[in-house]
Backbone as JSON, one array per atom type, in Angstrom:
{
  "sequence": "MAAFLYGIPLFAFSCIFIIVTYLNHAHPSVPHFDSTEWNWLRGALSTIDRDYGMLMNWAFHNSNQNHVIHHLFPMLPHYHAFEATEAIKPIIRDYYKYDDTPILKAMWRDTMECIYVEPDESSENKGVYWQILDNISIFQKLLKRYDRKNELKRVALKVDLQKTYDTRAEPGHQNEPLAKVAESAERELDL",
  "N": [[-35.84, -6.15, -18.74], [-34.45, -5.27, -20.88], [-32.83, -3.42, -19.5], [-31.21, -5.0, -18.29], [-29.94, -6.51, -20.12], [-28.51, -4.42, -21.46], [-27.39, -3.04, -19.12], [-25.29, -4.77, -17.85], [-23.33, -5.3, -19.75], [-22.47, -2.59, -20.12], [-21.54, -2.16, -17.37], [-19.53, -3.85, -17.08], [-17.89, -3.1, -19.1], [-17.29, -0.43, -18.26], [-15.98, -0.94, -16.16], [-13.56, -2.31, -16.67], [-12.47, -0.05, -18.3], [-12.08, 1.75, -16.51], [-10.16, 0.48, -14.86], [-7.88, 0.14, -16.96], [-7.68, 2.83, -17.47], [-6.65, 3.77, -14.81], [-4.26, 2.42, -14.45], [-2.74, 3.05, -16.38], [-2.0, 5.68, -15.72], [-1.3, 5.78, -12.97], [1.46, 4.88, -10.82], [4.31, 3.84, -8.78], [6.58, 5.01, -9.5], [5.86, 7.47, -10.91], [5.93, 10.89, -10.88], [3.82, 13.23, -8.88], [2.29, 16.19, -9.64], [1.34, 19.56, -8.33], [-0.5, 22.43, -9.12], [1.27, 24.38, -9.28], [3.63, 23.48, -10.29], [3.13, 21.7, -12.45], [3.0, 21.09, -16.19], [2.2, 20.87, -19.45], [4.14, 19.06, -20.72], [5.13, 17.69, -18.56], [3.0, 16.34, -17.55], [2.21, 14.81, -19.77], [4.22, 13.11, -19.78], [3.94, 11.71, -17.46], [2.96, 9.16, -17.54], [2.24, 5.72, -18.08], [3.24, 3.04, -20.17], [1.82, -0.03, -21.0], [1.2, -3.57, -21.1], [-1.59, -5.38, -21.62], [-2.26, -7.92, -22.34], [-3.39, -9.94, -25.2], [-6.07, -9.9, -25.85], [-7.24, -7.6, -24.58], [-5.43, -5.59, -25.44], [-5.99, -5.74, -28.11], [-8.72, -4.73, -27.94], [-8.77, -2.26, -27.06], [-7.21, -1.07, -28.92], [-4.51, -1.21, -28.75], [-3.81, 1.24, -27.25], [-3.06, 1.13, -24.79], [-0.62, 0.12, -24.69], [0.73, 1.97, -25.97], [0.69, 4.28, -24.41], [2.07, 6.67, -23.66], [3.1, 7.96, -25.96], [0.62, 8.52, -26.97], [-0.19, 10.63, -25.16], [1.77, 12.59, -25.82], [1.49, 13.03, -28.52], [-1.62, 13.42, -29.29], [-3.23, 13.49, -31.44], [-2.09, 11.51, -33.2], [-2.52, 8.68, -35.25], [-3.72, 5.62, -34.36], [-2.73, 3.37, -35.46], [-0.18, 4.0, -36.22], [1.13, 4.13, -33.78], [2.84, 2.33, -32.51], [5.33, 2.34, -34.15], [5.67, 5.17, -33.84], [6.25, 5.27, -31.05], [8.5, 3.55, -30.88], [10.22, 5.26, -32.04], [10.29, 7.6, -30.41], [11.45, 6.75, -27.95], [14.39, 6.66, -27.77], [14.8, 9.45, -27.85], [13.29, 10.58, -25.19], [14.32, 9.12, -23.72], [15.24, 8.2, -20.3], [12.68, 9.13, -19.41], [10.76, 7.8, -20.51], [8.19, 5.28, -19.48], [7.5, 1.96, -18.9], [5.62, -0.84, -17.98], [5.3, -4.23, -17.26], [3.82, -5.71, -15.42], [1.58, -8.13, -14.47], [-2.02, -7.53, -14.6], [-3.7, -7.83, -12.26], [-1.8, -7.96, -10.17], [-0.47, -5.55, -10.66], [-2.62, -3.6, -10.15], [-3.07, -4.06, -7.41], [-0.54, -3.46, -6.31], [-0.36, -0.67, -7.08], [-2.38, 0.38, -5.95], [-2.03, -0.08, -3.26], [0.56, 1.18, -2.84], [0.5, 3.9, -3.76], [-0.73, 5.74, -2.17], [-0.55, 7.95, -0.47], [0.65, 11.23, -0.08], [2.94, 13.75, 0.95], [3.18, 16.86, 1.81], [5.91, 19.06, 1.36], [7.04, 21.81, 3.06], [9.27, 23.09, 3.4], [10.64, 22.79, 0.91], [12.27, 24.23, -1.98], [11.34, 24.02, -4.56], [8.25, 23.68, -4.8], [5.21, 21.52, -4.91], [5.78, 19.23, -6.35], [5.69, 15.82, -6.23], [6.91, 12.65, -5.09], [6.43, 9.13, -5.19], [7.65, 7.24, -2.51], [8.89, 4.25, -1.39], [8.77, 2.17, 1.32], [10.64, 3.56, 2.93], [12.92, 3.72, 5.45], [13.71, 5.95, 7.14], [11.56, 7.93, 6.65], [9.38, 6.43, 7.21], [9.7, 6.1, 10.0], [9.35, 8.74, 10.8], [6.6, 9.11, 9.96], [5.34, 7.35, 11.65], [5.73, 8.45, 14.27], [4.63, 10.85, 13.97], [1.88, 10.32, 13.27], [1.32, 8.76, 15.29], [1.03, 5.98, 15.29], [1.89, 2.63, 15.55], [2.18, -0.06, 14.28], [1.25, 0.49, 11.64], [1.93, 0.26, 8.24], [2.82, 3.09, 6.34], [2.75, 4.5, 3.07], [4.67, 6.97, 1.34], [4.97, 9.89, -0.39], [7.69, 11.88, -1.34], [8.55, 14.86, -1.56], [10.5, 16.39, -4.2], [13.33, 17.97, -5.83], [12.48, 18.81, -8.9], [13.29, 20.24, -11.14], [14.95, 19.73, -13.24], [13.9, 17.38, -14.09], [12.09, 17.07, -16.42], [14.0, 17.9, -18.34], [15.56, 17.19, -20.96], [18.11, 17.67, -21.6], [19.63, 17.78, -19.3], [22.36, 16.97, -17.3], [23.77, 13.72, -16.47], [24.61, 13.63, -13.87], [23.56, 15.39, -12.28], [20.9, 14.58, -12.0], [17.92, 13.41, -10.13], [18.16, 10.88, -7.75], [16.03, 8.83, -7.88], [15.4, 9.14, -10.62], [18.06, 8.82, -11.88], [18.35, 6.01, -11.37], [16.3, 5.03, -12.99], [17.09, 5.91, -15.33], [19.46, 4.56, -15.71], [18.77, 1.9, -15.9], [17.15, 2.14, -18.2], [18.98, 2.79, -20.06], [20.48, 0.47, -20.06], [18.67, -1.32, -21.18], [18.09, -0.31, -23.65], [20.45, -0.17, -24.97], [22.07, 1.99, -24.99]],
  "CA": [[-34.96, -7.18, -19.42], [-33.46, -4.36, -21.77], [-31.89, -2.78, -18.68], [-30.3, -6.21, -17.71], [-29.03, -6.73, -21.28], [-27.79, -3.1, -21.42], [-26.61, -2.72, -18.02], [-24.33, -5.69, -17.4], [-22.29, -4.91, -20.7], [-22.09, -1.25, -19.81], [-20.91, -2.11, -16.39], [-18.37, -4.52, -17.42], [-16.96, -2.07, -20.0], [-16.91, 0.7, -17.6], [-15.0, -1.34, -15.08], [-12.42, -2.5, -17.55], [-11.93, 1.18, -18.66], [-11.51, 2.55, -15.32], [-8.82, -0.14, -14.51], [-6.95, 0.6, -17.82], [-7.21, 4.16, -17.09], [-6.05, 3.97, -13.71], [-3.01, 1.57, -14.48], [-1.79, 3.95, -17.33], [-1.88, 6.88, -14.93], [-0.81, 5.68, -11.61], [2.49, 4.07, -10.77], [4.96, 4.47, -7.8], [7.68, 5.83, -10.23], [5.45, 8.69, -11.55], [5.56, 11.92, -9.95], [2.54, 13.93, -8.97], [2.48, 17.68, -9.46], [0.24, 20.32, -8.17], [-0.66, 23.47, -10.12], [2.37, 25.39, -9.41], [4.66, 22.69, -11.14], [2.47, 20.98, -13.53], [2.78, 21.82, -17.21], [1.86, 19.79, -20.41], [4.96, 18.07, -20.97], [5.17, 16.86, -17.4], [1.92, 15.62, -17.36], [2.23, 13.86, -20.76], [5.42, 12.13, -19.46], [3.81, 11.05, -16.3], [2.13, 7.95, -17.93], [2.93, 4.23, -18.24], [2.75, 1.98, -21.25], [1.43, -1.42, -20.3], [0.83, -4.62, -21.93], [-2.78, -6.17, -20.87], [-2.63, -9.21, -23.06], [-3.82, -9.94, -26.7], [-7.45, -9.61, -26.13], [-7.32, -6.26, -24.09], [-4.68, -4.75, -26.34], [-6.91, -5.51, -29.31], [-9.88, -4.32, -27.69], [-8.27, -0.96, -26.84], [-6.4, -0.49, -30.11], [-3.27, -0.99, -28.28], [-3.65, 2.47, -26.58], [-2.48, 1.17, -23.41], [0.77, -0.18, -24.81], [1.38, 3.21, -26.38], [-0.08, 5.4, -23.87], [3.05, 7.8, -23.51], [2.79, 8.49, -27.29], [-0.92, 9.07, -27.06], [-0.17, 11.91, -24.47], [2.65, 13.55, -26.41], [0.68, 13.33, -29.66], [-2.68, 12.98, -29.18], [-3.79, 13.2, -32.73], [-1.48, 10.41, -33.87], [-3.55, 7.71, -35.59], [-3.33, 4.39, -33.48], [-2.03, 2.48, -36.36], [1.29, 4.46, -36.24], [1.6, 4.34, -32.39], [4.15, 1.35, -32.2], [6.2, 3.01, -34.77], [6.07, 6.42, -33.04], [6.85, 4.86, -29.57], [9.87, 3.17, -30.89], [11.05, 6.49, -32.53], [10.46, 8.42, -29.45], [12.05, 6.02, -26.86], [15.65, 7.25, -27.76], [14.86, 10.94, -27.49], [12.85, 10.7, -24.19], [15.04, 7.99, -22.88], [14.77, 7.76, -19.05], [11.45, 9.53, -19.09], [9.7, 6.54, -20.87], [7.96, 4.15, -18.58], [6.9, 0.7, -19.43], [5.47, -1.8, -16.83], [4.59, -5.37, -17.88], [3.19, -6.22, -14.29], [0.14, -8.58, -14.61], [-3.1, -6.68, -14.11], [-4.29, -7.73, -10.84], [-0.87, -7.58, -9.17], [-0.35, -4.02, -10.66], [-3.61, -2.9, -9.3], [-2.86, -4.33, -5.99], [0.71, -2.75, -5.84], [-0.61, 0.79, -7.36], [-3.36, 0.84, -4.86], [-1.39, 0.12, -1.89], [1.83, 2.12, -2.75], [0.25, 5.08, -4.29], [-1.86, 6.23, -1.33], [-0.25, 9.19, 0.41], [1.77, 12.4, -0.33], [3.08, 14.64, 2.2], [3.71, 18.28, 1.39], [7.26, 19.54, 2.18], [6.95, 23.26, 2.82], [10.72, 23.59, 3.13], [11.51, 22.74, -0.43], [12.32, 25.38, -2.8], [10.29, 23.76, -5.61], [7.03, 23.07, -4.25], [4.38, 21.08, -5.84], [6.37, 17.83, -6.94], [5.7, 14.72, -5.22], [7.44, 11.24, -5.62], [6.11, 7.91, -4.19], [8.78, 6.75, -1.83], [8.44, 3.19, -0.66], [9.62, 1.43, 2.59], [11.84, 4.24, 3.26], [12.73, 3.74, 6.91], [13.64, 7.34, 8.0], [10.31, 8.55, 6.49], [8.41, 5.44, 7.91], [9.74, 6.34, 11.4], [8.86, 9.94, 11.15], [5.44, 8.92, 10.11], [4.89, 6.33, 12.8], [5.77, 9.28, 15.33], [3.63, 11.93, 13.49], [0.55, 9.68, 13.3], [1.14, 7.89, 16.56], [0.5, 4.45, 15.1], [2.98, 1.73, 15.89], [2.21, -0.93, 13.22], [0.65, 0.6, 10.33], [2.85, 0.87, 7.19], [2.29, 4.14, 5.37], [3.64, 4.91, 1.97], [4.75, 8.43, 1.3], [5.74, 10.5, -1.55], [8.55, 12.63, -0.93], [8.98, 16.0, -2.52], [12.07, 16.56, -4.5], [13.78, 19.05, -6.75], [12.4, 18.17, -10.21], [13.56, 21.42, -12.03], [15.61, 19.25, -14.5], [13.24, 16.31, -14.39], [11.79, 16.62, -17.71], [14.72, 18.56, -19.11], [16.38, 16.16, -21.62], [19.6, 18.18, -21.59], [20.31, 17.64, -18.06], [23.6, 16.23, -17.13], [23.31, 12.55, -15.54], [25.39, 13.6, -12.47], [22.59, 16.36, -11.79], [19.5, 14.02, -11.85], [17.64, 12.95, -8.83], [18.52, 9.45, -7.62], [15.18, 7.8, -8.65], [15.53, 9.37, -12.08], [19.22, 8.16, -12.14], [18.3, 4.56, -11.56], [15.35, 4.94, -14.19], [18.04, 6.19, -16.59], [20.53, 3.59, -15.94], [18.08, 0.7, -16.58], [16.61, 2.41, -19.76], [20.18, 2.8, -21.05], [20.83, -0.98, -20.39], [17.55, -2.0, -22.07], [18.05, 0.25, -25.01], [21.91, -0.47, -25.39], [22.4, 3.55, -25.24]],
  "C": [[-33.87, -6.26, -20.23], [-32.3, -3.83, -20.85], [-30.95, -3.79, -18.36], [-29.46, -6.44, -18.98], [-27.93, -5.59, -21.54], [-26.92, -3.06, -20.46], [-25.41, -3.43, -17.67], [-23.16, -5.24, -18.52], [-21.64, -3.58, -20.33], [-21.32, -1.29, -18.51], [-19.55, -2.71, -16.49], [-17.29, -3.56, -17.92], [-16.35, -0.85, -19.24], [-15.77, 0.36, -16.36], [-13.66, -1.56, -15.65], [-11.73, -1.09, -17.75], [-11.42, 1.99, -17.58], [-10.13, 1.69, -14.84], [-7.82, 0.17, -15.39], [-6.5, 1.89, -17.6], [-6.28, 4.45, -15.9], [-4.61, 3.41, -13.76], [-2.18, 2.31, -15.48], [-1.44, 5.27, -16.81], [-1.33, 6.92, -13.67], [0.35, 4.56, -11.53], [3.45, 4.64, -9.65], [6.2, 5.34, -8.49], [7.19, 7.02, -10.87], [5.23, 9.75, -10.65], [4.4, 12.6, -10.09], [2.93, 15.4, -8.73], [1.14, 18.47, -9.19], [0.25, 21.43, -9.19], [0.32, 24.42, -10.35], [3.64, 24.71, -10.3], [4.27, 21.97, -12.45], [2.52, 21.84, -14.77], [2.54, 20.49, -18.26], [2.85, 18.83, -20.68], [5.28, 17.05, -19.82], [4.06, 15.87, -17.23], [1.61, 14.53, -18.52], [3.33, 12.68, -20.49], [5.04, 11.27, -18.07], [2.6, 9.84, -16.49], [2.72, 6.83, -18.25], [2.46, 3.6, -19.4], [2.71, 0.67, -20.61], [0.93, -2.44, -21.21], [-0.37, -5.52, -21.23], [-3.01, -7.54, -21.53], [-3.22, -8.95, -24.37], [-5.3, -9.46, -26.74], [-7.74, -8.07, -25.8], [-6.65, -5.2, -24.93], [-5.46, -4.56, -27.57], [-8.28, -4.61, -29.18], [-9.7, -2.75, -27.4], [-7.33, -0.24, -27.95], [-5.14, -0.27, -29.68], [-2.88, 0.43, -27.75], [-2.96, 2.5, -25.3], [-1.14, 0.66, -23.52], [1.55, 1.06, -25.42], [0.82, 4.44, -25.81], [1.07, 6.75, -23.77], [2.94, 8.56, -24.93], [1.72, 9.17, -27.37], [-1.01, 10.35, -26.37], [0.55, 12.87, -25.08], [2.02, 13.84, -27.84], [-0.49, 12.76, -30.04], [-3.61, 12.66, -30.62], [-3.22, 12.1, -33.77], [-2.38, 9.27, -34.11], [-2.89, 6.42, -34.88], [-2.46, 3.43, -34.19], [-0.45, 2.87, -36.59], [1.77, 4.55, -34.81], [2.8, 3.51, -32.03], [5.25, 2.04, -32.93], [6.78, 4.32, -34.11], [6.84, 6.25, -31.77], [8.28, 4.44, -29.89], [10.86, 4.41, -31.17], [11.27, 7.48, -31.35], [11.32, 8.13, -28.19], [13.5, 6.7, -26.75], [15.6, 8.78, -27.41], [14.19, 11.26, -26.08], [13.53, 9.94, -23.02], [14.5, 7.62, -21.32], [13.5, 8.21, -18.61], [10.34, 8.7, -19.59], [9.4, 5.6, -20.02], [7.08, 3.22, -19.17], [6.64, -0.26, -18.2], [4.63, -3.11, -17.37], [3.93, -6.25, -16.72], [1.88, -6.78, -14.57], [-0.95, -7.61, -14.05], [-3.41, -6.64, -12.55], [-3.23, -7.4, -9.99], [-0.53, -6.09, -9.36], [-1.48, -3.18, -10.05], [-3.58, -2.93, -7.91], [-1.54, -3.28, -5.48], [0.36, -1.23, -6.12], [-1.34, 1.24, -6.28], [-2.83, 0.88, -3.73], [-0.03, 0.81, -1.87], [1.52, 3.55, -3.15], [-0.87, 5.74, -3.41], [-1.58, 7.53, -0.7], [0.99, 10.04, -0.03], [1.79, 13.32, 0.76], [3.71, 15.84, 1.67], [5.04, 18.7, 2.21], [7.17, 21.04, 1.83], [8.34, 23.83, 2.91], [11.51, 23.39, 1.86], [11.33, 23.92, -1.31], [11.45, 25.42, -4.05], [9.13, 23.0, -5.19], [6.02, 22.66, -5.31], [4.76, 19.8, -6.56], [6.55, 16.79, -5.9], [6.21, 13.3, -5.86], [6.88, 10.37, -4.48], [7.48, 7.44, -3.75], [8.34, 5.42, -1.08], [9.63, 2.58, 0.2], [10.77, 2.29, 2.94], [11.77, 4.64, 4.91], [12.84, 5.1, 7.7], [12.13, 8.02, 7.83], [9.31, 7.59, 7.14], [8.44, 5.77, 9.42], [9.14, 7.68, 11.78], [7.26, 9.91, 11.02], [4.79, 8.34, 11.15], [4.96, 7.61, 14.07], [4.76, 10.38, 15.04], [2.29, 11.45, 13.72], [0.35, 9.09, 14.69], [0.7, 6.66, 16.32], [1.86, 3.67, 15.12], [3.16, 0.63, 14.82], [1.59, -0.69, 12.01], [1.66, 1.24, 9.57], [2.22, 1.93, 6.53], [3.29, 4.25, 4.35], [3.57, 6.26, 1.78], [5.4, 8.83, 0.13], [6.57, 11.63, -0.97], [8.84, 13.73, -1.82], [10.38, 16.29, -2.85], [12.18, 17.59, -5.53], [13.56, 18.51, -8.14], [12.61, 19.4, -11.4], [14.09, 20.75, -13.24], [14.96, 17.81, -14.92], [12.92, 16.01, -15.84], [12.73, 17.41, -18.63], [15.71, 17.47, -19.76], [17.96, 16.57, -21.82], [20.34, 18.2, -20.31], [21.51, 16.66, -17.75], [23.22, 14.9, -16.1], [23.96, 12.79, -14.02], [24.3, 14.6, -11.67], [21.16, 15.93, -11.58], [19.41, 13.51, -10.48], [17.89, 11.49, -8.78], [17.5, 8.51, -8.11], [15.16, 7.98, -10.1], [16.88, 8.7, -12.59], [19.12, 6.79, -12.38], [17.38, 4.42, -12.6], [16.23, 4.99, -15.47], [19.05, 4.96, -16.8], [19.72, 2.24, -16.54], [17.67, 1.02, -17.91], [17.71, 2.38, -20.66], [20.67, 1.37, -21.33], [19.81, -1.68, -21.41], [17.75, -1.41, -23.51], [19.35, 0.29, -25.6], [22.26, 1.11, -25.64], [23.77, 3.76, -24.63]]
}
């Protein structure tokens, strides 16, 4: 009986914790780095702030809504996280990521879209991967490469991210995915 009373709540909490952790660290817009390109700042900025609703936000001390700031300043008390997040947004601008997609829909999307990365040995900056969704030319190459006719593959395309996390980079020199993120962030923040 004790195992039942202890096991079920432990299992439920573990499932919720895994879901929350997964959704704060996986998203099609987040680059993936191997050991040659990863550094602390890139890792810290490769997280997503999410809103899980009043109950889960309360249960996790809003750490899911302020996850980017948590990675940038891990010793920051949670009761200053909202204030710090608002203060850091104008500084990191297009590198701040927020997703308010409902939990089940976000789980489905991230699970279906973040499944495959392909190394690009011809790239000068090896070790950086982006999720690219429904890109027709890549899709066609994958169909030929894997000899499958009807299976849709999601792929991450390696891109040059030398300036990705350099906030001094000129807007004209950003990668196309980053430029789109920057434009939407500037509209939302009225910058």
